[in-house]
PDB file of C-alpha atoms in Angstrom:
ATOM      1  CA  MET A 119      -0.008  -0.008   0.010  1.00  0.00           C
ATOM      2  CA  PRO A 120       1.439   3.418  -0.878  1.00  0.00           C
ATOM      3  CA  GLN A 121       2.324   5.791   1.929  1.00  0.00           C
ATOM      4  CA  LEU A 122      -0.592   7.926   3.046  1.00  0.00           C
ATOM      5  CA  LYS A 123      -0.407  11.704   2.560  1.00  0.00           C
ATOM      6  CA  ALA A 124      -1.091  13.624   5.777  1.00  0.00           C
ATOM      7  CA  LEU A 125      -3.710  16.341   5.479  1.00  0.00           C
ATOM      8  CA  THR A 126      -3.178  19.682   7.222  1.00  0.00           C
ATOM      9  CA  GLY A 127      -5.678  20.547   9.942  1.00  0.00           C
ATOM     10  CA  GLU A 128      -7.670  22.872   7.672  1.00  0.00           C
ATOM     11  CA  SER A 129      -7.679  20.363   4.793  1.00  0.00           C
ATOM     12  CA  ALA A 130      -8.782  17.611   7.187  1.00  0.00           C
ATOM     13  CA  LEU A 131     -11.730  19.694   8.390  1.00  0.00           C
ATOM     14  CA  ALA A 132     -12.798  20.418   4.801  1.00  0.00           C
ATOM     15  CA  PHE A 133     -12.543  16.690   4.009  1.00  0.00           C
ATOM     16  CA  LEU A 134     -14.642  15.784   7.064  1.00  0.00           C
ATOM     17  CA  LEU A 135     -17.550  17.930   5.791  1.00  0.00           C
ATOM     18  CA  ASN A 136     -18.328  15.185   3.255  1.00  0.00           C
ATOM     19  CA  HIS A 137     -16.559  12.090   4.491  1.00  0.00           C
ATOM     20  CA  ASP A 138     -15.928  10.044   7.576  1.00  0.00           C
ATOM     21  CA  PRO A 139     -12.312   9.705   8.794  1.00  0.00           C
ATOM     22  CA  GLU A 140     -12.266   6.053   7.692  1.00  0.00           C
ATOM     23  CA  HIS A 141     -12.813   7.114   4.075  1.00  0.00           C
ATOM     24  CA  ALA A 142      -9.590   9.118   4.062  1.00  0.00           C
ATOM     25  CA  GLN A 143      -7.375   6.021   4.135  1.00  0.00           C
ATOM     26  CA  HIS A 144      -9.184   4.527   1.143  1.00  0.00           C
ATOM     27  CA  LEU A 145      -8.364   7.732  -0.759  1.00  0.00           C
ATOM     28  CA  GLY A 146      -4.687   7.744   0.296  1.00  0.00           C
ATOM     29  CA  PHE A 147      -4.922  10.388   3.030  1.00  0.00           C
ATOM     30  CA  HIS A 148      -4.098  10.401   6.682  1.00  0.00           C
ATOM     31  CA  ILE A 149      -6.150  12.581   9.021  1.00  0.00           C
ATOM     32  CA  PRO A 150      -4.117  13.137  12.183  1.00  0.00           C
ATOM     33  CA  LEU A 151      -6.934  12.482  14.665  1.00  0.00           C
ATOM     34  CA  LYS A 152      -5.883  13.090  18.269  1.00  0.00           C
ATOM     35  CA  SER A 153      -7.671   9.952  19.442  1.00  0.00           C
ATOM     36  CA  LYS A 154      -5.596   7.815  17.093  1.00  0.00           C
ATOM     37  CA  GLN A 155      -2.166   9.447  17.615  1.00  0.00           C
ATOM     38  CA  SER A 156       0.748   7.305  18.646  1.00  0.00           C
ATOM     39  CA  SER A 157       3.668   9.014  20.375  1.00  0.00           C
ATOM     40  CA  SER A 158       6.043   8.083  17.540  1.00  0.00           C
ATOM     41  CA  LEU A 159       3.890   9.767  14.875  1.00  0.00           C
ATOM     42  CA  ALA A 160       2.804  12.754  16.982  1.00  0.00           C
ATOM     43  CA  ALA A 161       6.288  14.302  16.941  1.00  0.00           C
ATOM     44  CA  ASP A 162       6.084  14.678  13.140  1.00  0.00           C
ATOM     45  CA  ILE A 163       2.820  16.638  13.110  1.00  0.00           C
ATOM     46  CA  ALA A 164       2.489  20.341  13.819  1.00  0.00           C
ATOM     47  CA  PRO A 165       0.166  20.970  16.800  1.00  0.00           C
ATOM     48  CA  GLU A 166      -2.195  23.086  14.660  1.00  0.00           C
ATOM     49  CA  ASP A 167      -2.616  20.146  12.242  1.00  0.00           C
ATOM     50  CA  VAL A 168      -3.703  17.629  14.869  1.00  0.00           C
ATOM     51  CA  VAL A 169      -7.473  17.224  14.653  1.00  0.00           C
ATOM     52  CA  LYS A 170      -9.237  16.726  17.959  1.00  0.00           C
ATOM     53  CA  ASP A 171     -12.195  14.389  17.624  1.00  0.00           C
ATOM     54  CA  VAL A 172     -14.514  14.508  20.599  1.00  0.00           C
ATOM     55  CA  PRO A 173     -18.056  13.271  21.102  1.00  0.00           C
ATOM     56  CA  GLY A 174     -20.871  15.769  21.342  1.00  0.00           C
ATOM     57  CA  CYS A 175     -24.605  16.158  20.819  1.00  0.00           C
ATOM     58  CA  LEU A 176     -26.604  18.171  18.312  1.00  0.00           C
ATOM     59  CA  THR A 177     -30.023  19.632  19.017  1.00  0.00           C
ATOM     60  CA  VAL A 178     -32.064  21.527  16.442  1.00  0.00           C
ATOM     61  CA  HIS A 179     -35.428  23.063  17.336  1.00  0.00           C
ATOM     62  CA  THR A 180     -37.468  25.087  14.826  1.00  0.00           C
ATOM     63  CA  THR A 181     -39.120  27.997  16.642  1.00  0.00           C
ATOM     64  CA  SER A 182     -40.912  29.704  13.733  1.00  0.00           C
ATOM     65  CA  GLN A 183     -44.357  28.875  12.388  1.00  0.00           C
ATOM     66  CA  PRO A 184     -45.088  28.010   8.728  1.00  0.00           C
ATOM     67  CA  GLY A 185     -45.165  31.165   6.618  1.00  0.00           C
ATOM     68  CA  GLU A 186     -42.824  33.051   8.962  1.00  0.00           C
ATOM     69  CA  PRO A 187     -39.097  33.601   8.348  1.00  0.00           C
ATOM     70  CA  LEU A 188     -37.205  30.554   9.577  1.00  0.00           C
ATOM     71  CA  THR A 189     -35.907  30.704  13.127  1.00  0.00           C
ATOM     72  CA  GLN A 190     -34.158  27.823  14.816  1.00  0.00           C
ATOM     73  CA  VAL A 191     -32.217  27.031  17.941  1.00  0.00           C
ATOM     74  CA  ILE A 192     -29.124  25.004  17.009  1.00  0.00           C
ATOM     75  CA  THR A 193     -26.995  23.697  19.879  1.00  0.00           C
ATOM     76  CA  VAL A 194     -23.809  21.667  19.740  1.00  0.00           C
ATOM     77  CA  SER A 195     -22.870  20.476  23.212  1.00  0.00           C
ATOM     78  CA  VAL A 196     -19.398  19.044  23.977  1.00  0.00           C
ATOM     79  CA  PRO A 197     -19.319  18.151  27.681  1.00  0.00           C
ATOM     80  CA  SER A 198     -15.759  16.746  27.664  1.00  0.00           C
ATOM     81  CA  LEU A 199     -14.444  20.185  26.586  1.00  0.00           C
ATOM     82  CA  SER A 200     -16.930  22.141  28.703  1.00  0.00           C
ATOM     83  CA  ILE A 201     -18.117  24.082  25.644  1.00  0.00           C
ATOM     84  CA  GLU A 202     -21.369  24.587  23.803  1.00  0.00           C
ATOM     85  CA  PHE A 203     -22.212  26.371  20.574  1.00  0.00           C
ATOM     86  CA  SER A 204     -25.594  27.993  20.253  1.00  0.00           C
ATOM     87  CA  HIS A 205     -27.428  29.799  17.468  1.00  0.00           C
ATOM     88  CA  ARG A 206     -30.849  31.264  18.293  1.00  0.00           C
ATOM     89  CA  GLY A 207     -33.123  33.006  15.827  1.00  0.00           C
ATOM     90  CA  LEU A 208     -32.922  34.084  12.203  1.00  0.00           C
ATOM     91  CA  PHE A 209     -30.132  33.246   9.745  1.00  0.00           C
ATOM     92  CA  SER A 210     -27.866  35.770   8.076  1.00  0.00           C
ATOM     93  CA  TYR A 211     -28.208  34.080   4.695  1.00  0.00           C
ATOM     94  CA  PRO A 212     -29.900  33.050   2.559  1.00  0.00           C
ATOM     95  CA  PRO A 213     -33.050  35.172   2.909  1.00  0.00           C
ATOM     96  CA  SER A 214     -35.281  32.108   2.617  1.00  0.00           C
ATOM     97  CA  ILE A 215     -34.334  28.565   3.469  1.00  0.00           C
ATOM     98  CA  PRO A 216     -36.386  25.975   1.584  1.00  0.00           C
ATOM     99  CA  TYR A 217     -34.687  22.996   3.283  1.00  0.00           C
ATOM    100  CA  PRO A 218     -33.852  23.795   6.889  1.00  0.00           C
ATOM    101  CA  LEU A 219     -32.180  21.379   9.274  1.00  0.00           C
ATOM    102  CA  GLN A 220     -34.675  18.868  10.627  1.00  0.00           C
ATOM    103  CA  ASP A 221     -35.463  19.030  14.302  1.00  0.00           C
ATOM    104  CA  VAL A 222     -33.477  16.582  16.428  1.00  0.00           C
ATOM    105  CA  VAL A 223     -32.810  16.245  20.139  1.00  0.00           C
ATOM    106  CA  ASN A 224     -29.389  15.286  21.514  1.00  0.00           C
ATOM    107  CA  ALA A 225     -28.278  13.400  18.400  1.00  0.00           C
ATOM    108  CA  PRO A 226     -24.828  11.957  19.087  1.00  0.00           C
ATOM    109  CA  GLY A 227     -22.071  13.185  16.833  1.00  0.00           C
ATOM    110  CA  THR A 228     -18.412  14.106  16.652  1.00  0.00           C
ATOM    111  CA  LEU A 229     -16.855  17.553  16.842  1.00  0.00           C
ATOM    112  CA  TYR A 230     -13.588  17.830  14.913  1.00  0.00           C
ATOM    113  CA  LEU A 231     -11.356  20.757  15.892  1.00  0.00           C
ATOM    114  CA  ARG A 232      -8.186  22.039  14.305  1.00  0.00           C
ATOM    115  CA  GLY A 233      -5.515  22.534  16.944  1.00  0.00           C
ATOM    116  CA  GLU A 234      -7.120  24.294  19.882  1.00  0.00           C
ATOM    117  CA  ASN A 235     -10.633  24.506  21.239  1.00  0.00           C
ATOM    118  CA  PRO A 236     -12.746  27.291  19.683  1.00  0.00           C
ATOM    119  CA  GLU A 237     -12.381  30.616  21.418  1.00  0.00           C
ATOM    120  CA  ILE A 238     -15.362  31.455  23.580  1.00  0.00           C
ATOM    121  CA  GLY A 239     -17.392  34.162  21.789  1.00  0.00           C
ATOM    122  CA  PRO A 240     -18.976  34.726  18.376  1.00  0.00           C
ATOM    123  CA  ASN A 241     -18.266  32.272  15.587  1.00  0.00           C
ATOM    124  CA  GLY A 242     -19.663  32.022  12.097  1.00  0.00           C
ATOM    125  CA  PHE A 243     -21.171  28.762  10.860  1.00  0.00           C
ATOM    126  CA  ASN A 244     -22.671  27.042   7.842  1.00  0.00           C
ATOM    127  CA  ALA A 245     -25.123  24.201   8.415  1.00  0.00           C
ATOM    128  CA  GLN A 246     -26.458  21.719   5.906  1.00  0.00           C
ATOM    129  CA  GLN A 247     -28.281  18.429   5.939  1.00  0.00           C
ATOM    130  CA  PHE A 248     -27.943  15.702   3.369  1.00  0.00           C
ATOM    131  CA  PRO A 249     -31.160  14.164   2.041  1.00  0.00           C
ATOM    132  CA  PRO A 250     -32.604  11.294   4.092  1.00  0.00           C
ATOM    133  CA  TYR A 251     -31.572   7.761   3.295  1.00  0.00           C
ATOM    134  CA  PRO A 252     -34.510   5.580   2.208  1.00  0.00           C
ATOM    135  CA  PRO A 253     -35.411   2.467   4.212  1.00  0.00           C
ATOM    136  CA  LEU A 254     -33.225  -0.507   3.328  1.00  0.00           C
ATOM    137  CA  ASP A 255     -35.921  -3.230   3.542  1.00  0.00           C
ATOM    138  CA  GLY A 256     -39.044  -1.184   3.084  1.00  0.00           C
ATOM    139  CA  SER A 257     -40.210  -1.628   6.675  1.00  0.00           C
ATOM    140  CA  GLU A 258     -37.735   0.570   8.537  1.00  0.00           C
ATOM    141  CA  PRO A 259     -38.333   4.314   8.636  1.00  0.00           C
ATOM    142  CA  ALA A 260     -36.061   6.494   6.526  1.00  0.00           C
ATOM    143  CA  VAL A 261     -32.842   7.557   8.225  1.00  0.00           C
ATOM    144  CA  ALA A 262     -32.475  11.342   8.506  1.00  0.00           C
ATOM    145  CA  GLY A 263     -29.601  12.670   6.394  1.00  0.00           C
ATOM    146  CA  ARG A 264     -26.287  13.599   7.893  1.00  0.00           C
ATOM    147  CA  VAL A 265     -25.987  17.119   9.316  1.00  0.00           C
ATOM    148  CA  THR A 266     -22.697  18.942   8.916  1.00  0.00           C
ATOM    149  CA  ILE A 267     -21.855  22.272  10.491  1.00  0.00           C
ATOM    150  CA  ASP A 268     -18.608  24.057   9.788  1.00  0.00           C
ATOM    151  CA  PHE A 269     -17.464  26.754  12.197  1.00  0.00           C
ATOM    152  CA  TRP A 270     -15.417  29.799  11.181  1.00  0.00           C
ATOM    153  CA  SER A 271     -13.503  32.574  12.919  1.00  0.00           C
ATOM    154  CA  ASP A 272     -12.679  35.767  11.025  1.00  0.00           C
ATOM    155  CA  ALA A 273      -9.612  34.106   9.553  1.00  0.00           C
ATOM    156  CA  ARG A 274     -10.102  30.363   9.223  1.00  0.00           C
ATOM    157  CA  ILE A 275     -12.180  27.235   9.650  1.00  0.00           C
ATOM    158  CA  THR A 276     -12.090  26.200  13.281  1.00  0.00           C
ATOM    159  CA  GLY A 277     -14.222  23.079  13.478  1.00  0.00           C
ATOM    160  CA  VAL A 278     -16.685  20.678  11.916  1.00  0.00           C
ATOM    161  CA  VAL A 279     -19.472  18.697  13.565  1.00  0.00           C
ATOM    162  CA  THR A 280     -21.257  15.725  12.030  1.00  0.00           C
ATOM    163  CA  ASN A 281     -24.055  13.720  13.580  1.00  0.00           C
ATOM    164  CA  VAL A 282     -24.330  10.423  11.658  1.00  0.00           C
ATOM    165  CA  ASP A 283     -22.375   8.270   9.268  1.00  0.00           C
ATOM    166  CA  ASN A 284     -22.293   9.362   5.660  1.00  0.00           C
ATOM    167  CA  TYR A 285     -22.788   6.352   3.411  1.00  0.00           C
ATOM    168  CA  VAL A 286     -20.176   6.495   0.661  1.00  0.00           C
ATOM    169  CA  SER A 287     -19.300   4.205  -2.227  1.00  0.00           C
ATOM    170  CA  GLY A 288     -15.909   4.342  -3.842  1.00  0.00           C
ATOM    171  CA  GLY A 289     -13.760   2.666  -6.412  1.00  0.00           C
ATOM    172  CA  SER A 290     -11.843   3.661  -9.496  1.00  0.00           C
ATOM    173  CA  GLY A 291     -12.688   4.894 -12.979  1.00  0.00           C
ATOM    174  CA  THR A 292     -10.915   6.372 -15.925  1.00  0.00           C
ATOM    175  CA  TRP A 293     -11.085   9.697 -17.752  1.00  0.00           C
ATOM    176  CA  TYR A 294     -11.117   9.402 -21.502  1.00  0.00           C
ATOM    177  CA  PRO A 295     -10.886  12.071 -24.183  1.00  0.00           C
ATOM    178  CA  LEU A 296     -14.114  12.749 -26.044  1.00  0.00           C
ATOM    179  CA  ASN A 297     -13.958  11.994 -29.748  1.00  0.00           C
ATOM    180  CA  ASN A 298     -15.613  14.874 -31.487  1.00  0.00           C
TER     181      ASN A 298
END
């Protein structure tokens, strides 16, 4: 197996918006997760590139009524770090949100952080939810789609939270020139 290429902390967070850490290895990348660090490898990685991966919970509660501008309470709680992110109210953009996050209460997930814990105080964020997965055997209810939230300071991405596995298929293919 070829040697894996280590992702920087910022690249790792961007990767984790769409993939689980296990998918990185299949694509030839190494995400330096703190929970998986061995002391021999840790010395070769800059502290800001180590990605903390800690359990947390996501709660989304829609507070607006149909026909009103969307307002939601979004909370990401990370007890092991003694921090919590909270958004309450309207969204800065877009002006209308046709597909808001679905309500959920204390859904387990993972918070991935680049280097240090987020600074206490205001932080920008982008939240999205993938479409639901259909039932596998026709009798189970559909599984709500994965929620991803990326957090930003004025200068950089600071963290990513995901709440469920993202089902991914992979393999190889070939690009060919078109014969015109």
